[in-house]
PDB file of N, CA and C in Angstrom:
ATOM      1  N   MET E   1      20.760   5.664  -5.852  1.00  0.00           N
ATOM      2  CA  MET E   1      20.059   4.579  -6.417  1.00  0.00           C
ATOM      3  C   MET E   1      21.115   3.752  -7.726  1.00  0.00           C
ATOM      4  N   PRO E   2      20.581   2.499  -7.625  1.00  0.00           N
ATOM      5  CA  PRO E   2      21.178   1.948  -9.064  1.00  0.00           C
ATOM      6  C   PRO E   2      20.153   2.644 -10.354  1.00  0.00           C
ATOM      7  N   GLU E   3      21.014   2.278 -11.114  1.00  0.00           N
ATOM      8  CA  GLU E   3      20.679   2.855 -12.679  1.00  0.00           C
ATOM      9  C   GLU E   3      19.981   2.065 -13.543  1.00  0.00           C
ATOM     10  N   PRO E   4      19.468   1.776 -13.866  1.00  0.00           N
ATOM     11  CA  PRO E   4      18.852   1.159 -14.423  1.00  0.00           C
ATOM     12  C   PRO E   4      19.509   0.912 -15.835  1.00  0.00           C
ATOM     13  N   SER E   5      19.777  -1.099 -16.308  1.00  0.00           N
ATOM     14  CA  SER E   5      20.464  -0.823 -17.169  1.00  0.00           C
ATOM     15  C   SER E   5      19.177  -1.039 -18.277  1.00  0.00           C
ATOM     16  N   HIS E   6      18.348  -0.824 -18.781  1.00  0.00           N
ATOM     17  CA  HIS E   6      17.380   0.190 -20.027  1.00  0.00           C
ATOM     18  C   HIS E   6      17.694   1.205 -19.845  1.00  0.00           C
ATOM     19  N   GLY E   7      17.698   1.799 -20.033  1.00  0.00           N
ATOM     20  CA  GLY E   7      17.560   3.564 -19.785  1.00  0.00           C
ATOM     21  C   GLY E   7      15.831   3.063 -19.277  1.00  0.00           C
ATOM     22  N   GLY E   8      15.226   3.029 -19.217  1.00  0.00           N
ATOM     23  CA  GLY E   8      13.327   3.201 -18.821  1.00  0.00           C
ATOM     24  C   GLY E   8      12.623   4.071 -17.276  1.00  0.00           C
ATOM     25  N   LEU E   9      12.398   3.879 -16.948  1.00  0.00           N
ATOM     26  CA  LEU E   9      12.180   4.024 -15.275  1.00  0.00           C
ATOM     27  C   LEU E   9      11.546   3.024 -14.881  1.00  0.00           C
ATOM     28  N   ARG E  10      12.153   2.748 -13.344  1.00  0.00           N
ATOM     29  CA  ARG E  10      11.233   1.809 -13.375  1.00  0.00           C
ATOM     30  C   ARG E  10      10.057   3.302 -11.709  1.00  0.00           C
ATOM     31  N   MET E  11       8.954   2.410 -11.989  1.00  0.00           N
ATOM     32  CA  MET E  11       7.705   2.754 -11.386  1.00  0.00           C
ATOM     33  C   MET E  11       7.107   1.327 -10.340  1.00  0.00           C
ATOM     34  N   LEU E  12       6.722   1.964  -8.985  1.00  0.00           N
ATOM     35  CA  LEU E  12       6.151   1.104  -7.851  1.00  0.00           C
ATOM     36  C   LEU E  12       4.053   2.147  -8.406  1.00  0.00           C
ATOM     37  N   SER E  13       3.396   1.648  -7.914  1.00  0.00           N
ATOM     38  CA  SER E  13       2.028   1.498  -8.732  1.00  0.00           C
ATOM     39  C   SER E  13       1.371   0.846  -7.389  1.00  0.00           C
ATOM     40  N   LEU E  14       0.449   1.724  -5.995  1.00  0.00           N
ATOM     41  CA  LEU E  14       0.143   1.097  -5.085  1.00  0.00           C
ATOM     42  C   LEU E  14      -1.536   1.512  -5.245  1.00  0.00           C
ATOM     43  N   ASP E  15      -2.104   1.098  -5.564  1.00  0.00           N
ATOM     44  CA  ASP E  15      -3.625   1.005  -5.619  1.00  0.00           C
ATOM     45  C   ASP E  15      -4.318   0.250  -4.699  1.00  0.00           C
ATOM     46  N   GLY E  16      -5.793   0.916  -4.340  1.00  0.00           N
ATOM     47  CA  GLY E  16      -6.471   0.500  -3.765  1.00  0.00           C
ATOM     48  C   GLY E  16      -6.180   0.190  -2.347  1.00  0.00           C
ATOM     49  N   GLY E  17      -7.150   0.329  -1.072  1.00  0.00           N
ATOM     50  CA  GLY E  17      -7.395   0.664  -0.123  1.00  0.00           C
ATOM     51  C   GLY E  17      -7.902  -1.293   0.061  1.00  0.00           C
ATOM     52  N   GLY E  18      -8.285  -1.137   1.625  1.00  0.00           N
ATOM     53  CA  GLY E  18      -8.870  -2.695   2.351  1.00  0.00           C
ATOM     54  C   GLY E  18      -7.609  -3.459   2.712  1.00  0.00           C
ATOM     55  N   VAL E  19      -8.041  -4.438   1.761  1.00  0.00           N
ATOM     56  CA  VAL E  19      -7.301  -6.111   2.378  1.00  0.00           C
ATOM     57  C   VAL E  19      -5.833  -5.435   1.182  1.00  0.00           C
ATOM     58  N   ARG E  20      -6.738  -4.981   0.365  1.00  0.00           N
ATOM     59  CA  ARG E  20      -5.694  -5.233  -1.381  1.00  0.00           C
ATOM     60  C   ARG E  20      -4.448  -3.416  -0.750  1.00  0.00           C
ATOM     61  N   GLY E  21      -4.572  -2.577  -0.057  1.00  0.00           N
ATOM     62  CA  GLY E  21      -3.440  -1.898   0.259  1.00  0.00           C
ATOM     63  C   GLY E  21      -2.323  -2.599   1.407  1.00  0.00           C
ATOM     64  N   ILE E  22      -2.741  -2.837   2.334  1.00  0.00           N
ATOM     65  CA  ILE E  22      -2.426  -3.878   3.437  1.00  0.00           C
ATOM     66  C   ILE E  22      -1.461  -5.193   2.119  1.00  0.00           C
ATOM     67  N   SER E  23      -2.257  -6.234   1.077  1.00  0.00           N
ATOM     68  CA  SER E  23      -1.686  -7.225   0.505  1.00  0.00           C
ATOM     69  C   SER E  23      -0.155  -6.526   0.027  1.00  0.00           C
ATOM     70  N   GLU E  24      -0.712  -5.439  -0.551  1.00  0.00           N
ATOM     71  CA  GLU E  24       0.217  -5.004  -1.400  1.00  0.00           C
ATOM     72  C   GLU E  24       1.393  -4.162  -0.239  1.00  0.00           C
ATOM     73  N   LEU E  25       1.252  -3.178   0.341  1.00  0.00           N
ATOM     74  CA  LEU E  25       2.157  -3.037   1.616  1.00  0.00           C
ATOM     75  C   LEU E  25       3.636  -4.503   1.462  1.00  0.00           C
ATOM     76  N   VAL E  26       2.302  -5.218   2.196  1.00  0.00           N
ATOM     77  CA  VAL E  26       3.265  -6.608   2.566  1.00  0.00           C
ATOM     78  C   VAL E  26       4.569  -6.964   2.298  1.00  0.00           C
ATOM     79  N   ILE E  27       3.511  -7.511   0.615  1.00  0.00           N
ATOM     80  CA  ILE E  27       4.480  -7.460  -0.402  1.00  0.00           C
ATOM     81  C   ILE E  27       5.762  -6.798  -0.392  1.00  0.00           C
ATOM     82  N   LEU E  28       5.391  -5.647  -0.593  1.00  0.00           N
ATOM     83  CA  LEU E  28       6.510  -4.127  -1.011  1.00  0.00           C
ATOM     84  C   LEU E  28       7.668  -4.270   0.548  1.00  0.00           C
ATOM     85  N   ASN E  29       7.040  -4.584   1.150  1.00  0.00           N
ATOM     86  CA  ASN E  29       7.742  -4.939   2.732  1.00  0.00           C
ATOM     87  C   ASN E  29       9.220  -6.760   1.853  1.00  0.00           C
ATOM     88  N   GLU E  30       8.279  -7.331   1.707  1.00  0.00           N
ATOM     89  CA  GLU E  30       8.450  -8.377   1.018  1.00  0.00           C
ATOM     90  C   GLU E  30      10.004  -8.325   0.384  1.00  0.00           C
ATOM     91  N   LEU E  31       9.710  -7.470  -0.438  1.00  0.00           N
ATOM     92  CA  LEU E  31      11.027  -7.022  -1.861  1.00  0.00           C
ATOM     93  C   LEU E  31      11.478  -5.835  -0.816  1.00  0.00           C
ATOM     94  N   MET E  32      10.667  -5.465  -0.032  1.00  0.00           N
ATOM     95  CA  MET E  32      13.223  -4.735   0.088  1.00  0.00           C
ATOM     96  C   MET E  32      13.626  -5.617   1.534  1.00  0.00           C
ATOM     97  N   LEU E  33      13.377  -6.204   2.014  1.00  0.00           N
ATOM     98  CA  LEU E  33      13.654  -7.850   2.909  1.00  0.00           C
ATOM     99  C   LEU E  33      15.080  -7.938   1.965  1.00  0.00           C
ATOM    100  N   ARG E  34      14.247  -8.882   0.590  1.00  0.00           N
ATOM    101  CA  ARG E  34      15.169  -9.389  -0.292  1.00  0.00           C
ATOM    102  C   ARG E  34      16.146  -9.138  -1.169  1.00  0.00           C
ATOM    103  N   ILE E  35      15.986  -7.529  -1.116  1.00  0.00           N
ATOM    104  CA  ILE E  35      17.071  -6.536  -1.813  1.00  0.00           C
ATOM    105  C   ILE E  35      18.291  -6.701  -0.843  1.00  0.00           C
ATOM    106  N   GLN E  36      17.542  -5.957   0.051  1.00  0.00           N
ATOM    107  CA  GLN E  36      18.762  -6.226   1.715  1.00  0.00           C
ATOM    108  C   GLN E  36      19.434  -7.095   2.428  1.00  0.00           C
ATOM    109  N   HIS E  37      18.713  -8.370   1.561  1.00  0.00           N
ATOM    110  CA  HIS E  37      19.827  -9.461   2.424  1.00  0.00           C
ATOM    111  C   HIS E  37      20.255  -9.902   0.890  1.00  0.00           C
ATOM    112  N   ARG E  38      20.132 -10.054  -1.026  1.00  0.00           N
ATOM    113  CA  ARG E  38      20.892 -10.239  -2.516  1.00  0.00           C
ATOM    114  C   ARG E  38      22.331  -9.123  -1.746  1.00  0.00           C
ATOM    115  N   LEU E  39      22.324  -7.883  -1.289  1.00  0.00           N
ATOM    116  CA  LEU E  39      22.886  -6.873  -1.925  1.00  0.00           C
ATOM    117  C   LEU E  39      23.840  -7.019  -0.783  1.00  0.00           C
ATOM    118  N   GLN E  40      23.777  -7.602   0.940  1.00  0.00           N
ATOM    119  CA  GLN E  40      23.831  -7.682   2.044  1.00  0.00           C
ATOM    120  C   GLN E  40      23.862  -6.431   2.738  1.00  0.00           C
ATOM    121  N   LEU E  41      22.742  -5.337   2.397  1.00  0.00           N
ATOM    122  CA  LEU E  41      23.062  -4.557   3.335  1.00  0.00           C
ATOM    123  C   LEU E  41      22.130  -4.420   4.521  1.00  0.00           C
ATOM    124  N   SER E  42      23.252  -3.504   5.001  1.00  0.00           N
ATOM    125  CA  SER E  42      23.275  -3.563   7.237  1.00  0.00           C
ATOM    126  C   SER E  42      21.677  -2.858   8.001  1.00  0.00           C
ATOM    127  N   GLU E  43      20.561  -1.614   6.754  1.00  0.00           N
ATOM    128  CA  GLU E  43      20.161  -1.255   6.644  1.00  0.00           C
ATOM    129  C   GLU E  43      18.613  -1.382   5.764  1.00  0.00           C
ATOM    130  N   LEU E  44      17.291  -1.613   5.550  1.00  0.00           N
ATOM    131  CA  LEU E  44      16.621  -2.253   4.944  1.00  0.00           C
ATOM    132  C   LEU E  44      15.853  -1.386   4.217  1.00  0.00           C
ATOM    133  N   PRO E  45      16.672  -0.969   3.327  1.00  0.00           N
ATOM    134  CA  PRO E  45      16.390   0.266   2.113  1.00  0.00           C
ATOM    135  C   PRO E  45      15.364   0.701   1.709  1.00  0.00           C
ATOM    136  N   LYS E  46      14.693   1.516   1.438  1.00  0.00           N
ATOM    137  CA  LYS E  46      13.408   2.718   0.434  1.00  0.00           C
ATOM    138  C   LYS E  46      13.456   2.224  -0.081  1.00  0.00           C
ATOM    139  N   PRO E  47      12.032   1.501  -0.800  1.00  0.00           N
ATOM    140  CA  PRO E  47      11.340   1.621  -1.805  1.00  0.00           C
ATOM    141  C   PRO E  47      11.807   2.879  -3.323  1.00  0.00           C
ATOM    142  N   CYS E  48      12.102   4.493  -2.478  1.00  0.00           N
ATOM    143  CA  CYS E  48      12.320   5.740  -3.055  1.00  0.00           C
ATOM    144  C   CYS E  48      13.774   5.691  -3.673  1.00  0.00           C
ATOM    145  N   GLN E  49      14.642   3.905  -3.192  1.00  0.00           N
ATOM    146  CA  GLN E  49      15.686   4.258  -2.845  1.00  0.00           C
ATOM    147  C   GLN E  49      16.153   3.337  -4.835  1.00  0.00           C
ATOM    148  N   TYR E  50      14.954   2.470  -4.892  1.00  0.00           N
ATOM    149  CA  TYR E  50      15.003   1.919  -5.968  1.00  0.00           C
ATOM    150  C   TYR E  50      14.249   1.947  -6.884  1.00  0.00           C
ATOM    151  N   PHE E  51      12.036   2.696  -6.941  1.00  0.00           N
ATOM    152  CA  PHE E  51      11.375   3.054  -8.362  1.00  0.00           C
ATOM    153  C   PHE E  51      12.180   4.305  -8.549  1.00  0.00           C
ATOM    154  N   ASP E  52      12.172   4.803  -9.684  1.00  0.00           N
ATOM    155  CA  ASP E  52      11.546   6.484  -9.302  1.00  0.00           C
ATOM    156  C   ASP E  52      10.522   7.521  -9.544  1.00  0.00           C
ATOM    157  N   ILE E  53       9.579   6.428  -8.776  1.00  0.00           N
ATOM    158  CA  ILE E  53       8.023   7.315  -9.617  1.00  0.00           C
ATOM    159  C   ILE E  53       7.472   6.243  -8.101  1.00  0.00           C
ATOM    160  N   ILE E  54       6.343   6.953  -7.533  1.00  0.00           N
ATOM    161  CA  ILE E  54       5.986   5.889  -6.933  1.00  0.00           C
ATOM    162  C   ILE E  54       4.272   7.138  -6.848  1.00  0.00           C
ATOM    163  N   GLY E  55       3.506   6.032  -6.642  1.00  0.00           N
ATOM    164  CA  GLY E  55       2.859   7.365  -7.300  1.00  0.00           C
ATOM    165  C   GLY E  55       1.290   5.754  -6.764  1.00  0.00           C
ATOM    166  N   GLY E  56       0.142   6.201  -6.832  1.00  0.00           N
ATOM    167  CA  GLY E  56      -0.895   4.995  -6.477  1.00  0.00           C
ATOM    168  C   GLY E  56      -1.647   5.915  -6.020  1.00  0.00           C
ATOM    169  N   THR E  57      -3.149   4.915  -5.823  1.00  0.00           N
ATOM    170  CA  THR E  57      -4.823   6.138  -6.063  1.00  0.00           C
ATOM    171  C   THR E  57      -5.316   5.142  -4.202  1.00  0.00           C
ATOM    172  N   SER E  58      -6.660   5.713  -3.149  1.00  0.00           N
ATOM    173  CA  SER E  58      -6.638   5.873  -2.382  1.00  0.00           C
ATOM    174  C   SER E  58      -6.074   5.348  -1.260  1.00  0.00           C
ATOM    175  N   THR E  59      -5.986   4.671  -0.896  1.00  0.00           N
ATOM    176  CA  THR E  59      -4.566   3.542   0.590  1.00  0.00           C
ATOM    177  C   THR E  59      -2.878   3.470  -0.220  1.00  0.00           C
ATOM    178  N   GLY E  60      -3.443   3.415  -0.815  1.00  0.00           N
ATOM    179  CA  GLY E  60      -2.799   2.824  -1.345  1.00  0.00           C
ATOM    180  C   GLY E  60      -1.320   4.194  -2.499  1.00  0.00           C
ATOM    181  N   GLY E  61      -2.163   5.486  -2.283  1.00  0.00           N
ATOM    182  CA  GLY E  61      -1.415   6.538  -3.082  1.00  0.00           C
ATOM    183  C   GLY E  61      -1.091   7.457  -1.493  1.00  0.00           C
TER     184      GLY E  61
END
């Protein structure tokens, strides 16, 4: 995992269910696709490779 340049933690919070739960997963997938493209990775990266803490509630959790 790349070290944060600011010395802090990178946290991903996935909160909510229903449409909100689906939309945040679509956005997260797009983010991972952009990271893959920018870093020219052969495989789609996993969120756990870029976030120190991942949590949430409802469907997001």
